[in-house]
PDB file of C-alpha atoms in Angstrom:
ATOM      1  CA  THR A   1      68.184  59.297  60.401  1.00  0.00           C
ATOM      2  CA  GLN A   2      70.614  62.065  60.747  1.00  0.00           C
ATOM      3  CA  LEU A   3      71.716  63.697  57.380  1.00  0.00           C
ATOM      4  CA  LEU A   4      73.952  67.059  56.072  1.00  0.00           C
ATOM      5  CA  GLU A   5      73.393  68.323  52.908  1.00  0.00           C
ATOM      6  CA  GLN A   6      76.086  70.052  52.012  1.00  0.00           C
ATOM      7  CA  SER A   7      75.849  72.340  48.713  1.00  0.00           C
ATOM      8  CA  PRO A   8      77.925  72.708  46.203  1.00  0.00           C
ATOM      9  CA  GLN A   9      79.376  69.857  45.956  1.00  0.00           C
ATOM     10  CA  PHE A  10      81.469  71.484  43.124  1.00  0.00           C
ATOM     11  CA  LEU A  11      83.047  74.524  42.876  1.00  0.00           C
ATOM     12  CA  SER A  12      85.662  75.929  40.594  1.00  0.00           C
ATOM     13  CA  ILE A  13      86.594  79.546  41.116  1.00  0.00           C
ATOM     14  CA  GLN A  14      89.548  82.144  40.247  1.00  0.00           C
ATOM     15  CA  GLU A  15      91.779  83.703  42.655  1.00  0.00           C
ATOM     16  CA  GLY A  16      91.035  86.370  44.544  1.00  0.00           C
ATOM     17  CA  GLU A  17      86.749  85.673  44.263  1.00  0.00           C
ATOM     18  CA  ASN A  18      84.893  84.838  47.285  1.00  0.00           C
ATOM     19  CA  LEU A  19      82.434  81.805  48.147  1.00  0.00           C
ATOM     20  CA  THR A  20      80.769  80.160  50.556  1.00  0.00           C
ATOM     21  CA  VAL A  21      79.695  76.716  51.431  1.00  0.00           C
ATOM     22  CA  TYR A  22      76.241  75.716  53.149  1.00  0.00           C
ATOM     23  CA  CYS A  23      75.770  72.380  55.559  1.00  0.00           C
ATOM     24  CA  ASN A  24      71.734  72.024  56.422  1.00  0.00           C
ATOM     25  CA  SER A  25      70.675  69.370  58.394  1.00  0.00           C
ATOM     26  CA  SER A  26      66.719  68.790  59.751  1.00  0.00           C
ATOM     27  CA  SER A  27      68.309  67.309  62.803  1.00  0.00           C
ATOM     28  CA  VAL A  28      69.689  69.630  65.639  1.00  0.00           C
ATOM     29  CA  PHE A  29      73.477  69.058  66.875  1.00  0.00           C
ATOM     30  CA  SER A  30      74.834  69.223  69.718  1.00  0.00           C
ATOM     31  CA  SER A  31      78.263  70.337  67.714  1.00  0.00           C
ATOM     32  CA  LEU A  32      79.101  71.129  64.205  1.00  0.00           C
ATOM     33  CA  GLN A  33      82.665  70.873  62.466  1.00  0.00           C
ATOM     34  CA  TRP A  34      84.430  71.782  59.781  1.00  0.00           C
ATOM     35  CA  TYR A  35      87.293  69.755  58.362  1.00  0.00           C
ATOM     36  CA  ARG A  36      89.741  70.252  55.129  1.00  0.00           C
ATOM     37  CA  GLN A  37      90.709  67.556  53.449  1.00  0.00           C
ATOM     38  CA  GLU A  38      93.389  66.780  50.214  1.00  0.00           C
ATOM     39  CA  PRO A  39      93.679  63.705  48.262  1.00  0.00           C
ATOM     40  CA  GLY A  40      94.828  60.639  50.635  1.00  0.00           C
ATOM     41  CA  GLU A  41      95.154  62.396  53.653  1.00  0.00           C
ATOM     42  CA  GLY A  42      92.729  62.351  56.770  1.00  0.00           C
ATOM     43  CA  PRO A  43      90.624  65.433  56.839  1.00  0.00           C
ATOM     44  CA  VAL A  44      92.262  68.531  59.086  1.00  0.00           C
ATOM     45  CA  LEU A  45      89.880  69.773  61.331  1.00  0.00           C
ATOM     46  CA  LEU A  46      89.483  73.995  61.092  1.00  0.00           C
ATOM     47  CA  VAL A  47      86.852  74.910  63.337  1.00  0.00           C
ATOM     48  CA  THR A  48      84.256  73.011  65.893  1.00  0.00           C
ATOM     49  CA  VAL A  49      80.850  75.763  66.349  1.00  0.00           C
ATOM     50  CA  VAL A  50      78.482  74.598  69.376  1.00  0.00           C
ATOM     51  CA  THR A  51      76.691  77.684  70.110  1.00  0.00           C
ATOM     52  CA  GLY A  52      73.519  78.637  68.022  1.00  0.00           C
ATOM     53  CA  GLY A  53      74.442  81.849  66.069  1.00  0.00           C
ATOM     54  CA  GLU A  54      77.840  81.038  66.647  1.00  0.00           C
ATOM     55  CA  VAL A  55      80.594  83.088  64.515  1.00  0.00           C
ATOM     56  CA  LYS A  56      84.500  82.208  64.398  1.00  0.00           C
ATOM     57  CA  LYS A  57      87.087  83.119  62.283  1.00  0.00           C
ATOM     58  CA  LEU A  58      90.272  81.688  60.986  1.00  0.00           C
ATOM     59  CA  LYS A  59      91.909  83.974  58.747  1.00  0.00           C
ATOM     60  CA  ARG A  60      89.868  84.036  55.705  1.00  0.00           C
ATOM     61  CA  LEU A  61      87.881  81.864  56.551  1.00  0.00           C
ATOM     62  CA  THR A  62      84.623  82.626  58.208  1.00  0.00           C
ATOM     63  CA  PHE A  63      81.929  79.875  60.150  1.00  0.00           C
ATOM     64  CA  GLN A  64      79.045  80.406  61.638  1.00  0.00           C
ATOM     65  CA  PHE A  65      76.397  78.075  63.004  1.00  0.00           C
ATOM     66  CA  GLY A  66      73.020  78.557  63.092  1.00  0.00           C
ATOM     67  CA  ASP A  67      70.437  80.275  65.840  1.00  0.00           C
ATOM     68  CA  ALA A  68      69.050  76.571  65.498  1.00  0.00           C
ATOM     69  CA  ARG A  69      71.853  74.566  65.464  1.00  0.00           C
ATOM     70  CA  LYS A  70      70.799  73.087  62.298  1.00  0.00           C
ATOM     71  CA  ASP A  71      73.240  74.185  59.754  1.00  0.00           C
ATOM     72  CA  SER A  72      76.008  76.183  58.956  1.00  0.00           C
ATOM     73  CA  SER A  73      78.303  78.055  56.472  1.00  0.00           C
ATOM     74  CA  LEU A  74      81.481  78.291  56.202  1.00  0.00           C
ATOM     75  CA  HIS A  75      82.732  81.845  53.947  1.00  0.00           C
ATOM     76  CA  ILE A  76      85.806  82.306  52.334  1.00  0.00           C
ATOM     77  CA  THR A  77      87.611  85.929  51.352  1.00  0.00           C
ATOM     78  CA  ALA A  78      89.696  86.434  48.539  1.00  0.00           C
ATOM     79  CA  ALA A  79      90.337  82.583  48.175  1.00  0.00           C
ATOM     80  CA  GLN A  80      93.963  81.452  47.007  1.00  0.00           C
ATOM     81  CA  PRO A  81      94.904  78.523  45.671  1.00  0.00           C
ATOM     82  CA  GLY A  82      96.641  77.412  48.780  1.00  0.00           C
ATOM     83  CA  ASP A  83      93.066  76.684  49.293  1.00  0.00           C
ATOM     84  CA  THR A  84      92.029  73.894  46.993  1.00  0.00           C
ATOM     85  CA  GLY A  85      90.535  70.976  48.624  1.00  0.00           C
ATOM     86  CA  LEU A  86      87.187  68.688  50.236  1.00  0.00           C
ATOM     87  CA  TYR A  87      85.548  71.024  52.794  1.00  0.00           C
ATOM     88  CA  LEU A  88      83.255  68.629  54.721  1.00  0.00           C
ATOM     89  CA  CYS A  89      80.950  69.513  57.688  1.00  0.00           C
ATOM     90  CA  ALA A  90      80.579  67.294  60.029  1.00  0.00           C
ATOM     91  CA  GLY A  91      77.122  67.109  62.518  1.00  0.00           C
ATOM     92  CA  GLY A  92      78.717  65.851  66.258  1.00  0.00           C
ATOM     93  CA  ASP A  93      76.372  64.003  68.626  1.00  0.00           C
ATOM     94  CA  GLN A  94      76.502  64.082  72.711  1.00  0.00           C
ATOM     95  CA  GLY A  95      78.673  60.848  72.290  1.00  0.00           C
ATOM     96  CA  GLY A  96      81.528  62.531  69.691  1.00  0.00           C
ATOM     97  CA  LYS A  97      80.305  60.159  66.777  1.00  0.00           C
ATOM     98  CA  LEU A  98      80.135  62.783  63.664  1.00  0.00           C
ATOM     99  CA  ILE A  99      77.667  62.354  60.579  1.00  0.00           C
ATOM    100  CA  PHE A 100      79.545  64.219  57.743  1.00  0.00           C
ATOM    101  CA  GLY A 101      78.161  65.770  54.574  1.00  0.00           C
ATOM    102  CA  GLN A 102      79.059  64.718  51.365  1.00  0.00           C
ATOM    103  CA  GLY A 103      81.464  67.750  51.305  1.00  0.00           C
ATOM    104  CA  THR A 104      82.463  70.335  48.693  1.00  0.00           C
ATOM    105  CA  GLU A 105      85.392  69.862  46.266  1.00  0.00           C
ATOM    106  CA  LEU A 106      87.268  73.223  45.809  1.00  0.00           C
ATOM    107  CA  SER A 107      89.525  74.533  43.062  1.00  0.00           C
ATOM    108  CA  VAL A 108      91.041  77.593  43.329  1.00  0.00           C
ATOM    109  CA  LYS A 109      92.682  78.628  39.950  1.00  0.00           C
ATOM    110  CA  PRO A 110      95.474  80.960  39.978  1.00  0.00           C
TER     111      PRO A 110
ATOM    112  CA  ASP B   1     102.413  63.148  70.247  1.00  0.00           C
ATOM    113  CA  THR B   2     102.411  64.129  67.012  1.00  0.00           C
ATOM    114  CA  GLY B   3      98.771  63.020  66.341  1.00  0.00           C
ATOM    115  CA  VAL B   4      96.385  60.150  65.381  1.00  0.00           C
ATOM    116  CA  SER B   5      98.109  57.122  64.337  1.00  0.00           C
ATOM    117  CA  GLN B   6      97.548  54.610  61.758  1.00  0.00           C
ATOM    118  CA  ASP B   7      98.831  51.449  59.927  1.00  0.00           C
ATOM    119  CA  PRO B   8      99.409  50.273  57.066  1.00  0.00           C
ATOM    120  CA  ARG B   9      99.349  53.312  55.279  1.00  0.00           C
ATOM    121  CA  HIS B  10      98.182  51.494  51.994  1.00  0.00           C
ATOM    122  CA  LYS B  11      96.906  47.849  51.500  1.00  0.00           C
ATOM    123  CA  ILE B  12      96.225  45.759  48.354  1.00  0.00           C
ATOM    124  CA  THR B  13      94.356  42.721  49.145  1.00  0.00           C
ATOM    125  CA  LYS B  14      92.911  39.807  46.835  1.00  0.00           C
ATOM    126  CA  ARG B  15      89.223  39.012  47.661  1.00  0.00           C
ATOM    127  CA  GLY B  16      88.380  36.726  50.350  1.00  0.00           C
ATOM    128  CA  GLN B  17      91.912  37.244  52.283  1.00  0.00           C
ATOM    129  CA  ASN B  18      92.240  38.711  56.240  1.00  0.00           C
ATOM    130  CA  VAL B  19      93.105  42.605  56.372  1.00  0.00           C
ATOM    131  CA  THR B  20      93.786  44.417  59.919  1.00  0.00           C
ATOM    132  CA  PHE B  21      94.321  47.552  60.354  1.00  0.00           C
ATOM    133  CA  ARG B  22      96.012  49.510  63.378  1.00  0.00           C
ATOM    134  CA  CYS B  23      94.653  52.814  65.280  1.00  0.00           C
ATOM    135  CA  ASP B  24      96.771  54.282  67.838  1.00  0.00           C
ATOM    136  CA  PRO B  25      95.166  58.083  69.059  1.00  0.00           C
ATOM    137  CA  ILE B  26      97.013  60.668  70.929  1.00  0.00           C
ATOM    138  CA  SER B  27      97.852  59.423  73.784  1.00  0.00           C
ATOM    139  CA  GLU B  28      95.597  60.980  76.065  1.00  0.00           C
ATOM    140  CA  HIS B  29      92.575  60.477  74.171  1.00  0.00           C
ATOM    141  CA  ASN B  30      89.626  57.579  75.450  1.00  0.00           C
ATOM    142  CA  ARG B  31      87.201  57.651  72.630  1.00  0.00           C
ATOM    143  CA  LEU B  32      88.565  56.488  69.472  1.00  0.00           C
ATOM    144  CA  TYR B  33      86.157  56.384  66.313  1.00  0.00           C
ATOM    145  CA  TRP B  34      86.502  54.209  63.146  1.00  0.00           C
ATOM    146  CA  TYR B  35      84.974  55.741  59.484  1.00  0.00           C
ATOM    147  CA  ARG B  36      85.239  55.020  56.297  1.00  0.00           C
ATOM    148  CA  GLN B  37      84.585  56.528  52.969  1.00  0.00           C
ATOM    149  CA  THR B  38      84.367  55.987  49.816  1.00  0.00           C
ATOM    150  CA  LEU B  39      85.456  58.497  46.569  1.00  0.00           C
ATOM    151  CA  GLY B  40      83.754  61.454  46.078  1.00  0.00           C
ATOM    152  CA  GLN B  41      82.100  60.839  49.775  1.00  0.00           C
ATOM    153  CA  GLY B  42      82.286  62.038  53.316  1.00  0.00           C
ATOM    154  CA  PRO B  43      83.182  59.565  55.575  1.00  0.00           C
ATOM    155  CA  GLU B  44      80.900  56.962  57.319  1.00  0.00           C
ATOM    156  CA  PHE B  45      80.226  56.406  60.509  1.00  0.00           C
ATOM    157  CA  LEU B  46      81.732  52.439  61.462  1.00  0.00           C
ATOM    158  CA  THR B  47      82.225  52.027  65.317  1.00  0.00           C
ATOM    159  CA  TYR B  48      83.709  53.568  68.614  1.00  0.00           C
ATOM    160  CA  PHE B  49      85.013  53.067  71.240  1.00  0.00           C
ATOM    161  CA  GLN B  50      85.161  54.920  74.865  1.00  0.00           C
ATOM    162  CA  ASN B  51      88.383  53.381  76.597  1.00  0.00           C
ATOM    163  CA  GLU B  52      87.778  49.658  76.281  1.00  0.00           C
ATOM    164  CA  ALA B  53      84.694  49.439  75.664  1.00  0.00           C
ATOM    165  CA  GLN B  54      82.731  49.543  72.195  1.00  0.00           C
ATOM    166  CA  LEU B  55      79.603  51.695  72.159  1.00  0.00           C
ATOM    167  CA  GLU B  56      77.878  52.034  69.347  1.00  0.00           C
ATOM    168  CA  LYS B  57      78.062  49.786  65.842  1.00  0.00           C
ATOM    169  CA  SER B  58      77.133  51.036  62.629  1.00  0.00           C
ATOM    170  CA  ARG B  59      74.711  48.845  60.820  1.00  0.00           C
ATOM    171  CA  LEU B  60      77.153  49.582  58.102  1.00  0.00           C
ATOM    172  CA  LEU B  61      79.622  47.286  60.471  1.00  0.00           C
ATOM    173  CA  SER B  62      78.633  44.098  58.625  1.00  0.00           C
ATOM    174  CA  ASP B  63      79.281  40.906  60.548  1.00  0.00           C
ATOM    175  CA  ARG B  64      82.911  40.489  58.407  1.00  0.00           C
ATOM    176  CA  PHE B  65      84.239  43.155  60.277  1.00  0.00           C
ATOM    177  CA  SER B  66      85.919  43.445  63.753  1.00  0.00           C
ATOM    178  CA  ALA B  67      87.309  46.240  65.973  1.00  0.00           C
ATOM    179  CA  GLU B  68      89.260  45.830  69.114  1.00  0.00           C
ATOM    180  CA  ARG B  69      90.395  48.492  71.593  1.00  0.00           C
ATOM    181  CA  PRO B  70      91.699  45.985  74.554  1.00  0.00           C
ATOM    182  CA  LYS B  71      93.550  48.022  76.655  1.00  0.00           C
ATOM    183  CA  GLY B  72      91.746  51.050  75.450  1.00  0.00           C
ATOM    184  CA  SER B  73      94.776  52.457  74.203  1.00  0.00           C
ATOM    185  CA  PHE B  74      95.006  51.440  70.554  1.00  0.00           C
ATOM    186  CA  SER B  75      92.563  49.456  68.009  1.00  0.00           C
ATOM    187  CA  THR B  76      92.779  47.406  65.499  1.00  0.00           C
ATOM    188  CA  LEU B  77      89.644  46.875  62.632  1.00  0.00           C
ATOM    189  CA  GLU B  78      89.703  44.004  60.746  1.00  0.00           C
ATOM    190  CA  ILE B  79      87.907  43.187  57.906  1.00  0.00           C
ATOM    191  CA  GLN B  80      87.492  38.932  56.926  1.00  0.00           C
ATOM    192  CA  ARG B  81      86.732  37.690  53.835  1.00  0.00           C
ATOM    193  CA  THR B  82      87.114  40.994  51.660  1.00  0.00           C
ATOM    194  CA  GLU B  83      84.871  41.971  48.879  1.00  0.00           C
ATOM    195  CA  GLN B  84      85.453  44.320  46.245  1.00  0.00           C
ATOM    196  CA  GLY B  85      82.928  46.535  47.425  1.00  0.00           C
ATOM    197  CA  ASP B  86      85.436  46.858  51.012  1.00  0.00           C
ATOM    198  CA  SER B  87      87.804  48.913  48.840  1.00  0.00           C
ATOM    199  CA  ALA B  88      87.529  52.181  50.420  1.00  0.00           C
ATOM    200  CA  MET B  89      89.826  54.762  53.290  1.00  0.00           C
ATOM    201  CA  TYR B  90      89.112  53.472  56.397  1.00  0.00           C
ATOM    202  CA  LEU B  91      89.854  56.433  59.026  1.00  0.00           C
ATOM    203  CA  CYS B  92      89.997  56.692  62.376  1.00  0.00           C
ATOM    204  CA  ALA B  93      89.412  60.077  64.910  1.00  0.00           C
ATOM    205  CA  SER B  94      90.498  60.662  68.673  1.00  0.00           C
ATOM    206  CA  SER B  95      88.639  62.421  71.308  1.00  0.00           C
ATOM    207  CA  SER B  96      88.479  63.474  74.668  1.00  0.00           C
ATOM    208  CA  ALA B  97      85.074  62.197  76.225  1.00  0.00           C
ATOM    209  CA  ARG B  98      84.288  65.806  77.284  1.00  0.00           C
ATOM    210  CA  ASP B  99      80.888  67.362  75.976  1.00  0.00           C
ATOM    211  CA  ASN B 100      81.573  68.173  72.022  1.00  0.00           C
ATOM    212  CA  ALA B 101      85.223  67.338  72.458  1.00  0.00           C
ATOM    213  CA  GLU B 102      86.952  67.965  69.074  1.00  0.00           C
ATOM    214  CA  ALA B 103      87.656  65.198  67.151  1.00  0.00           C
ATOM    215  CA  PHE B 104      91.189  64.538  65.252  1.00  0.00           C
ATOM    216  CA  PHE B 105      91.597  62.275  61.956  1.00  0.00           C
ATOM    217  CA  GLY B 106      94.418  60.260  60.989  1.00  0.00           C
ATOM    218  CA  GLN B 107      96.102  60.026  57.628  1.00  0.00           C
ATOM    219  CA  GLY B 108      93.638  56.719  56.835  1.00  0.00           C
ATOM    220  CA  THR B 109      94.186  53.228  55.698  1.00  0.00           C
ATOM    221  CA  ARG B 110      93.846  53.092  52.230  1.00  0.00           C
ATOM    222  CA  LEU B 111      92.374  49.594  51.299  1.00  0.00           C
ATOM    223  CA  THR B 112      92.102  48.070  47.269  1.00  0.00           C
ATOM    224  CA  VAL B 113      90.825  44.582  47.559  1.00  0.00           C
ATOM    225  CA  VAL B 114      91.058  42.911  43.905  1.00  0.00           C
TER     226      VAL B 114
END
């Protein structure tokens, strides 16, 4: 069974701080996707990484896919209250099915 | 096309009743997925279709659950004889069929069984 372990589960920081969320697995995935979800809404896609070692930047967010395509990280620089939400990593197989981590609940206080 | 659409957004039902949810995917996407999410957890895969063919079903999908995509466009998910444990957010996503295609989610249907 493929599993994705996401850490930390909860993170509460002050505006302006940096943070990193980790997503680890013993399985190899074809792709890894990061989503952000707000209460009562569906997940919104942030980025997809497919190549081992790949790094993608989205404004203050930096995503990295591990060389072996088993793990990933999300780094946020100078967090803002608008970054508050549930961050989900999801590993994809060839059929497109996603295996999700349990999520990281981020709270950024002004 | 404004994205994946799910209906209804919220459903409250009594235990033992049947419920049906609808998902309209992004029009050019031929893959459609159903997931279930409970509070504090990430979404869990239930089933997926490529066009009208249901290609995979999770063991989470008990025999009270059935999903259809009759014409390869919209899909329905029916839960028969609902139980309190069925209370969750039911999410639909769609993607193209190319390798590593990105999946886009609808806003979900929040089911509460009382």
